[in-house]
mmCIF file with all atom_site columns, C-alpha atoms in Angstrom:
data_model
loop_
_atom_site.group_PDB
_atom_site.id
_atom_site.type_symbol
_atom_site.label_atom_id
_atom_site.label_alt_id
_atom_site.label_comp_id
_atom_site.label_asym_id
_atom_site.label_entity_id
_atom_site.label_seq_id
_atom_site.pdbx_PDB_ins_code
_atom_site.Cartn_x
_atom_site.Cartn_y
_atom_site.Cartn_z
_atom_site.occupancy
_atom_site.B_iso_or_equiv
_atom_site.pdbx_formal_charge
_atom_site.auth_seq_id
_atom_site.auth_comp_id
_atom_site.auth_asym_id
_atom_site.auth_atom_id
_atom_site.pdbx_PDB_model_num
ATOM 1   C CA . PRO B 1 1   ? 111.803 94.096  103.721 1.00 97.00 ? 1   PRO B CA 1
ATOM 2   C CA . PHE B 1 2   ? 115.014 93.932  105.716 1.00 98.00 ? 2   PHE B CA 1
ATOM 3   C CA . TRP B 1 3   ? 115.467 90.401  107.002 1.00 98.00 ? 3   TRP B CA 1
ATOM 4   C CA . THR B 1 4   ? 117.869 87.593  107.865 1.00 98.00 ? 4   THR B CA 1
ATOM 5   C CA . SER B 1 5   ? 118.069 83.890  108.611 1.00 97.00 ? 5   SER B CA 1
ATOM 6   C CA . ALA B 1 6   ? 120.298 81.997  111.036 1.00 96.00 ? 6   ALA B CA 1
ATOM 7   C CA . GLY B 1 7   ? 120.745 79.277  108.412 1.00 95.00 ? 7   GLY B CA 1
ATOM 8   C CA . THR B 1 8   ? 122.974 78.985  105.350 1.00 96.00 ? 8   THR B CA 1
ATOM 9   C CA . ASP B 1 9   ? 120.194 78.132  102.870 1.00 93.00 ? 9   ASP B CA 1
ATOM 10  C CA . THR B 1 10  ? 120.091 80.328  99.748  1.00 96.00 ? 10  THR B CA 1
ATOM 11  C CA . GLY B 1 11  ? 116.386 79.784  99.103  1.00 97.00 ? 11  GLY B CA 1
ATOM 12  C CA . ASP B 1 12  ? 113.820 82.482  98.386  1.00 98.00 ? 12  ASP B CA 1
ATOM 13  C CA . CYS B 1 13  ? 111.699 84.116  101.071 1.00 98.00 ? 13  CYS B CA 1
ATOM 14  C CA . ILE B 1 14  ? 108.390 85.790  100.202 1.00 98.00 ? 14  ILE B CA 1
ATOM 15  C CA . TRP B 1 15  ? 107.201 88.687  102.365 1.00 98.00 ? 15  TRP B CA 1
ATOM 16  C CA . ALA B 1 16  ? 103.648 90.030  101.992 1.00 98.00 ? 16  ALA B CA 1
ATOM 17  C CA . LEU B 1 17  ? 102.282 93.418  103.086 1.00 97.00 ? 17  LEU B CA 1
ATOM 18  C CA . GLU B 1 18  ? 98.685  94.649  103.194 1.00 97.00 ? 18  GLU B CA 1
ATOM 19  C CA . GLY B 1 19  ? 96.936  97.637  104.758 1.00 96.00 ? 19  GLY B CA 1
ATOM 20  C CA . TYR B 1 20  ? 93.645  99.004  106.070 1.00 97.00 ? 20  TYR B CA 1
ATOM 21  C CA . ALA B 1 21  ? 92.613  102.583 106.979 1.00 96.00 ? 21  ALA B CA 1
ATOM 22  C CA . ALA B 1 22  ? 90.024  103.340 109.660 1.00 97.00 ? 22  ALA B CA 1
ATOM 23  C CA . SER B 1 23  ? 88.294  106.602 110.539 1.00 96.00 ? 23  SER B CA 1
ATOM 24  C CA . ASN B 1 24  ? 86.720  107.454 113.883 1.00 95.00 ? 24  ASN B CA 1
ATOM 25  C CA . ALA B 1 25  ? 84.090  104.857 114.836 1.00 95.00 ? 25  ALA B CA 1
ATOM 26  C CA . ASP B 1 26  ? 85.046  102.490 111.989 1.00 95.00 ? 26  ASP B CA 1
ATOM 27  C CA . PRO B 1 27  ? 85.436  98.800  112.831 1.00 94.00 ? 27  PRO B CA 1
ATOM 28  C CA . ILE B 1 28  ? 89.031  97.627  113.039 1.00 92.00 ? 28  ILE B CA 1
ATOM 29  C CA . ASN B 1 29  ? 88.307  93.925  112.644 1.00 92.00 ? 29  ASN B CA 1
ATOM 30  C CA . THR B 1 30  ? 87.863  94.123  108.897 1.00 92.00 ? 30  THR B CA 1
ATOM 31  C CA . ALA B 1 31  ? 89.666  92.848  105.814 1.00 95.00 ? 31  ALA B CA 1
ATOM 32  C CA . PHE B 1 32  ? 92.972  94.306  104.719 1.00 96.00 ? 32  PHE B CA 1
ATOM 33  C CA . GLY B 1 33  ? 93.543  95.456  101.148 1.00 95.00 ? 33  GLY B CA 1
ATOM 34  C CA . THR B 1 34  ? 95.114  93.307  98.468  1.00 95.00 ? 34  THR B CA 1
ATOM 35  C CA . GLU B 1 35  ? 98.540  92.083  99.530  1.00 96.00 ? 35  GLU B CA 1
ATOM 36  C CA . GLN B 1 36  ? 101.678 92.776  97.561  1.00 97.00 ? 36  GLN B CA 1
ATOM 37  C CA . THR B 1 37  ? 104.753 90.616  97.881  1.00 97.00 ? 37  THR B CA 1
ATOM 38  C CA . SER B 1 38  ? 108.524 90.935  97.775  1.00 98.00 ? 38  SER B CA 1
ATOM 39  C CA . THR B 1 39  ? 110.640 87.854  97.012  1.00 98.00 ? 39  THR B CA 1
ATOM 40  C CA . ASP B 1 40  ? 114.301 87.772  98.002  1.00 98.00 ? 40  ASP B CA 1
ATOM 41  C CA . SER B 1 41  ? 117.014 85.110  98.253  1.00 98.00 ? 41  SER B CA 1
ATOM 42  C CA . HIS B 1 42  ? 118.989 84.612  101.435 1.00 97.00 ? 42  HIS B CA 1
ATOM 43  C CA . SER B 1 43  ? 122.717 85.255  101.017 1.00 97.00 ? 43  SER B CA 1
ATOM 44  C CA . GLY B 1 44  ? 123.650 81.793  102.297 1.00 96.00 ? 44  GLY B CA 1
ATOM 45  C CA . THR B 1 45  ? 125.601 83.236  105.209 1.00 97.00 ? 45  THR B CA 1
ATOM 46  C CA . ALA B 1 46  ? 123.970 82.972  108.614 1.00 97.00 ? 46  ALA B CA 1
ATOM 47  C CA . ASN B 1 47  ? 122.706 86.289  110.000 1.00 97.00 ? 47  ASN B CA 1
ATOM 48  C CA . ASP B 1 48  ? 123.602 88.355  106.934 1.00 97.00 ? 48  ASP B CA 1
ATOM 49  C CA . LEU B 1 49  ? 121.337 91.326  106.228 1.00 98.00 ? 49  LEU B CA 1
ATOM 50  C CA . ASP B 1 50  ? 119.079 90.618  103.253 1.00 98.00 ? 50  ASP B CA 1
ATOM 51  C CA . VAL B 1 51  ? 117.215 93.493  101.589 1.00 98.00 ? 51  VAL B CA 1
ATOM 52  C CA . GLY B 1 52  ? 114.256 92.533  99.414  1.00 98.00 ? 52  GLY B CA 1
ATOM 53  C CA . PRO B 1 53  ? 113.086 94.435  96.341  1.00 97.00 ? 53  PRO B CA 1
ATOM 54  C CA . THR B 1 54  ? 110.351 97.056  96.491  1.00 96.00 ? 54  THR B CA 1
ATOM 55  C CA . SER B 1 55  ? 106.892 95.543  95.996  1.00 96.00 ? 55  SER B CA 1
ATOM 56  C CA . SER B 1 56  ? 104.209 96.837  93.677  1.00 96.00 ? 56  SER B CA 1
ATOM 57  C CA . ALA B 1 57  ? 102.011 99.627  95.030  1.00 94.00 ? 57  ALA B CA 1
ATOM 58  C CA . ILE B 1 58  ? 99.739  98.585  97.894  1.00 93.00 ? 58  ILE B CA 1
ATOM 59  C CA . THR B 1 59  ? 96.076  99.581  97.851  1.00 92.00 ? 59  THR B CA 1
ATOM 60  C CA . ILE B 1 60  ? 94.961  100.470 101.370 1.00 94.00 ? 60  ILE B CA 1
ATOM 61  C CA . ALA B 1 61  ? 91.466  99.118  102.134 1.00 96.00 ? 61  ALA B CA 1
ATOM 62  C CA . GLY B 1 62  ? 88.810  101.097 103.986 1.00 94.00 ? 62  GLY B CA 1
ATOM 63  C CA . THR B 1 63  ? 88.586  104.241 101.834 1.00 87.00 ? 63  THR B CA 1
ATOM 64  C CA . PRO B 1 64  ? 91.488  106.157 103.397 1.00 90.00 ? 64  PRO B CA 1
ATOM 65  C CA . ALA B 1 65  ? 90.759  109.741 104.432 1.00 90.00 ? 65  ALA B CA 1
ATOM 66  C CA . ASP B 1 66  ? 92.641  112.545 106.167 1.00 86.00 ? 66  ASP B CA 1
ATOM 67  C CA . GLU B 1 67  ? 93.498  111.754 109.789 1.00 89.00 ? 67  GLU B CA 1
ATOM 68  C CA . ASP B 1 68  ? 92.800  107.995 109.418 1.00 93.00 ? 68  ASP B CA 1
ATOM 69  C CA . GLN B 1 69  ? 94.696  105.364 111.360 1.00 95.00 ? 69  GLN B CA 1
ATOM 70  C CA . VAL B 1 70  ? 96.366  102.955 108.923 1.00 94.00 ? 70  VAL B CA 1
ATOM 71  C CA . PHE B 1 71  ? 97.065  99.389  110.025 1.00 96.00 ? 71  PHE B CA 1
ATOM 72  C CA . PHE B 1 72  ? 99.612  97.233  108.207 1.00 96.00 ? 72  PHE B CA 1
ATOM 73  C CA . GLN B 1 73  ? 100.044 93.496  108.306 1.00 97.00 ? 73  GLN B CA 1
ATOM 74  C CA . ILE B 1 74  ? 103.297 91.950  107.133 1.00 97.00 ? 74  ILE B CA 1
ATOM 75  C CA . TYR B 1 75  ? 104.040 88.256  107.099 1.00 97.00 ? 75  TYR B CA 1
ATOM 76  C CA . ARG B 1 76  ? 106.136 85.604  105.456 1.00 98.00 ? 76  ARG B CA 1
ATOM 77  C CA . ASP B 1 77  ? 104.098 83.690  102.898 1.00 97.00 ? 77  ASP B CA 1
ATOM 78  C CA . ALA B 1 78  ? 105.885 80.398  103.547 1.00 95.00 ? 78  ALA B CA 1
ATOM 79  C CA . ASN B 1 79  ? 103.030 78.439  101.944 1.00 95.00 ? 79  ASN B CA 1
ATOM 80  C CA . ALA B 1 80  ? 103.590 80.077  98.565  1.00 95.00 ? 80  ALA B CA 1
ATOM 81  C CA . GLY B 1 81  ? 105.209 77.776  96.039  1.00 94.00 ? 81  GLY B CA 1
ATOM 82  C CA . GLY B 1 82  ? 108.038 80.227  95.407  1.00 97.00 ? 82  GLY B CA 1
ATOM 83  C CA . ASP B 1 83  ? 109.079 80.421  99.077  1.00 98.00 ? 83  ASP B CA 1
ATOM 84  C CA . THR B 1 84  ? 111.915 77.907  99.172  1.00 97.00 ? 84  THR B CA 1
ATOM 85  C CA . LEU B 1 85  ? 113.857 79.036  102.253 1.00 97.00 ? 85  LEU B CA 1
ATOM 86  C CA . THR B 1 86  ? 113.961 76.000  104.535 1.00 94.00 ? 86  THR B CA 1
ATOM 87  C CA . GLY B 1 87  ? 114.849 77.835  107.752 1.00 93.00 ? 87  GLY B CA 1
ATOM 88  C CA . ASP B 1 88  ? 113.160 80.522  109.787 1.00 96.00 ? 88  ASP B CA 1
ATOM 89  C CA . ALA B 1 89  ? 113.222 84.037  108.360 1.00 97.00 ? 89  ALA B CA 1
ATOM 90  C CA . LYS B 1 90  ? 113.573 86.940  110.778 1.00 97.00 ? 90  LYS B CA 1
ATOM 91  C CA . LEU B 1 91  ? 111.994 90.250  109.765 1.00 98.00 ? 91  LEU B CA 1
ATOM 92  C CA . LEU B 1 92  ? 114.183 93.140  110.892 1.00 98.00 ? 92  LEU B CA 1
ATOM 93  C CA . GLY B 1 93  ? 112.237 96.049  109.369 1.00 97.00 ? 93  GLY B CA 1
ATOM 94  C CA . ILE B 1 94  ? 110.566 97.499  106.323 1.00 97.00 ? 94  ILE B CA 1
ATOM 95  C CA . LYS B 1 95  ? 110.874 100.699 104.328 1.00 95.00 ? 95  LYS B CA 1
ATOM 96  C CA . LEU B 1 96  ? 107.605 102.350 103.295 1.00 92.00 ? 96  LEU B CA 1
ATOM 97  C CA . TYR B 1 97  ? 107.322 104.713 100.358 1.00 89.00 ? 97  TYR B CA 1
ATOM 98  C CA . PHE B 1 98  ? 104.126 106.732 100.213 1.00 84.00 ? 98  PHE B CA 1
ATOM 99  C CA . THR B 1 99  ? 102.551 109.317 97.951  1.00 79.00 ? 99  THR B CA 1
ATOM 100 C CA . THR B 1 100 ? 101.247 112.614 99.214  1.00 77.00 ? 100 THR B CA 1
ATOM 101 C CA . ASP B 1 101 ? 98.676  114.738 97.411  1.00 76.00 ? 101 ASP B CA 1
ATOM 102 C CA . ALA B 1 102 ? 99.444  118.133 98.941  1.00 72.00 ? 102 ALA B CA 1
ATOM 103 C CA . ALA B 1 103 ? 102.540 120.033 99.984  1.00 74.00 ? 103 ALA B CA 1
ATOM 104 C CA . ASN B 1 104 ? 101.312 120.183 103.593 1.00 72.00 ? 104 ASN B CA 1
ATOM 105 C CA . ASP B 1 105 ? 100.512 116.454 104.064 1.00 67.00 ? 105 ASP B CA 1
ATOM 106 C CA . VAL B 1 106 ? 101.723 115.175 107.396 1.00 61.00 ? 106 VAL B CA 1
#
């Protein structure tokens, strides 16, 4: 995650990401896969760019297949015991790494 905070707190922020793949005619109001988290400390300087570490691999729920639509949900897990940032965290973006299984994957 790429994020920031307007505060000067140096606490940890926990970001969680989970995903779900749907094929034609599949329901889209279903459970996401198991979340993975990334924990990062704020720099302590207001509005600095913070870049969290890469999370563990995410398992996409819904039996992904070619041509599926993949939905992602990302959120701050502020209720987790390790999230100690007292101010608001602002998500600026994420970087996704993904594995392909053929040279012509699009």
